Every structure is written in structure tokens, then in C-alpha cells.
Amino acid sequence: MSDEYKIDSHKLMYHVGRVNDWINGANIYPIYMEISPSGTCNHRCTYCALDYMDYQHRFLDTEILKTRLTELGKLGLKSVMFAGEGEPFLHKDLGDIINHTKASGIDVAITSNGVLFTEKNIHKALESITWIKISINAATKETYAKIHRTNEEDFNRVIKNISLAVDFRAKNKLTSTIGMQLILLPENINEAVLLAKKAKEIGADYLVVKSYSQHLKSITQQYREFKYSEYIHLADEFTKLSDAKFKVIFRSNAMKKLDETKRGYERCLALPFWSYMDAGGGIWACSAFLGDERFLIGNITNNTFEEIWNSEKRRKIMEFVASGLDTKECRKNCRMDEVNRYLWELKNPNLHVNFI
């Protein structure tokens, strides 16, 4: 099944210069950052990994964030995904922030539940968005309401918003990719194919079907033991729906890795290549450890990003990760899992690598 966006893999091999600098010991700046504009959310999804963050009613300061984004663009940041602890479109200035990010030379992505991805926001910011992925975890309004723990009408709103975005993109000849995502759960397995058909019908570019991965700090535990091995066959059904204009990206690689007893690397090497900004302005070395002060580097309210990244605090964190962090503490299929596998192989090549 085609995955031209490498959603089930990684894209670090396209950044040879930055990787080479890292291999040679340089203190590189990140290529990618995740930013949480809002700490609160309009849904309370049953699978939410960050429920332990308590959906705090806090929002990034717009002007400070814009200043830091300008700085980050100059430092070589290539992309930002607005997502995080809450729903990004709850930030009243998100449209302006998106446009400013793009103007700073940084590619923009959004992960959203799509309820507030309204016509107003579409018109204001879609041109600046490289891709947006709407989380929609059912194909019927009844199942959707149960999983997202919201009212049934939100399902119809989201479908309408995606359709509006597709139409606006076509009329204005934009290049933005408009995708959808479903986390495969016991409650929605029987609706996954139906959602793929609906996604194709309304003109989305793809539907990602991915596995749930238990966050070590999550309050929710109901999917901890859910196994995906018996559902790999769904890939065949999704292949039939894929064509030149629409793809179902069935993340079978990630599903299979959940059953591995050993990771493909012994240490986390990926942290220099990315970072996370929470809704309070905190800069974290790793998003899987939000709330763990061992991984909090600094705050954009108090310092520039350059000062934070080059601080003594970050140096000590990186030393700890390099020598003290047991990857058994880490979440399975963490955001940087594939990147870590790639970097570990570069650092620990086998004896036959010269036989290309």
C-alpha cells in the first residue's frame, strides 16, 4: 500500500546536511517542532494520551510565539505541527499564527479534531498549510460521539468542514494536503472501511489508519491490552479503495512493532532533531515526558529559543539521555521511533556496509 508521505516511516534521510553535522558532533538546531497553541480541548476522547495534562485552560501568547517563530525560521527550523495537549483551533489567533509561521520560512501542519476548522479558518489560513490531518475516529455519528465524548452533531460539522476545505482548495488552486486519521479501536473496527469510503467521497487525499499506543502517564488504560495482529488483514480491503487521488495509509509497520519485545536501538538519539512547545511556552526535549521536569529545558516567555537550546540545562538533559535514560521507560512507537532506528543504524553499522 502506497505511503508517499512516509507516515509509517520517517523523512530524516532527506536532511543529509543536518544529519552529517550531528554525526560530526555539532550542536544542531531542530528540523521539526510540535507546538501546542491551546492546553484545553473541546473533546474528551476515550483514547487521549495526554488526559493526564488535565486540559488546562491556557494559550500561548500570540506576540511572543510569533517572535520565537521568526527566530526559529532563522535558526533553520523546517516545519511545525500545531497539535499538542488541546485543540489548536481553540486559540483565537491560530490563523494569524499559521500565516506568520509560513512567512517565517517554516512549513505548517495541523492535527485537529476539525470541529473549528470552519469556513472562516479555511479562508484565512489554508493557503499557508502544507497539510492538515483531521482526527475522526468513526464513520457514524453515534460511534463518533461515544469515542470523542462529544455531541453527535460534531460528526456532521467535521465532514462538512473537510468538504469545504477541499472545495476551497480546488477553487483557489492550492497545494495543501487534506487528510483524515482514525485510531483503530474495538469500538470502530467495523466502521473503518466505511470511513475510508466516506473520506474518498468527500475528496480527502488520504485516510491514515493507525494503532493506539499506551502512554505511560495516561489516565486512560482501557486499550492497553488491545492487540492488532488479527486486524492486519484489513490492509487488503483498504488497498481496493486506494487510487491515484486517494490513499488509505494503513500503518501496519507501527502495529507490528507493538508486539516487539526489543527496540531496534538501545539509546534515544533523535532529540537533537526535534522539540516540543507546550501551551504554557515550555520547551521540552521529548513530548512523551511532558510534566517530567527532567525533560523541561526552558520557557519562551523568559528566554529566546537560541538561549534555551544552548543552555546548560539542555546539555545536562542530553547527557542523561545519552547515558542514563533506559528506553524501556519510553512509549512504544513514540514519535521518533523510526528516526531512532535510522540514527542507531548510522551510528552502529554492520560489517558489510561498503558492499552497496
Phi, psi and omega in degrees: 000129186293135175225071186296337180272358180055042180292328181265015180222232177202169183234018184292337180294347177275357182241059186300318182298315181293320178296319180296319177300317180297315180301325181275008172092008180287151174273090186277158172267157185293153174272326191224143177221142171257133182234132179256099181292332185231138177270345183255168185217151178269000173235165175226065188302142183298334185261004191303120182288333185256027178299334181289349176279354171069017174048052185297138181279079179217151185220143178296140176293124188299312185291320177296316180299315179300318178299316180292324179295320175302315178297314182298322177300319179290332180279351176107010174296132184262330186208153175229137167249120175274116181200237168097214187291333185227191178276117186300326183286358171286344174286123187296337183253017188300321179302313178296320180296319178299312181296322178293321179300312179297319179295339178275004178086020184245128176292145186243133172230155179227135165245122190215158171279352169085352183297321182260009174278065189276175179304320179300312180291325177299312181295324185285322194229351187300326181300332182269356185265124175290311174209150172231136181238120183264124179277114182218107197254036174189167179248356175236150183294331181291311179292321178304312181298324180289318182284315181279351182048062179214186179277155185298330184295336178301327179300312180294324178299315183295314179300318179297316181297319178296317179298318178298319180295318178298316180294317181296319178300315182295316183295328184256007177053047179272162181254003183301136175270132183242110184239170177229158181219137176234127170273120184289119183228162179304327184285337186241005183305319182284356179247359186297314180293321178298320178294321177300318178296320179293319178299317179295319182297322183271358172096014175296154181281328180201162167237123173269129174246113187234169180267157171279140176232124185292121173281138185293339181256355185300143172288316180292134181229003191292342180252009185305318185263006182293129183250141184257353186303324183278001182245004179300331182297342179300337179306323181296319179293322180289326179301324180295334182271344183279142176211196185295333184258342185220137179230142164258119180260098183269112190278066182292328178300312179296322179296317181293326181293337179298335181269357180290141177268346181221135177287164179275014180204154183260338180225152175280121181247354193275347190299331178295342188266355181204169177205173182226135176244122181275176186289353175258005180091002179290137176257124185245143177290331182209132183287340180288349182241031176302134182092348178264107187301342177298338186247004178274120185270317184179194182219135184291345176290331186259333186216160171290162177295322180300317178296318180295313185293329182261015185282162175295326180299314180293321179302318180291323177298316181294324175296318179297315180296322182289332187233338187245337184283121175274120183295352173293338176287341189277156178290138175295142181056041177298169185305325185256019184300309181293323176299318179298319179298319179295311182293323179297321179292322177297320181281337184229064183291154176280175188287347189251019188294340181281350180269077190281000000 
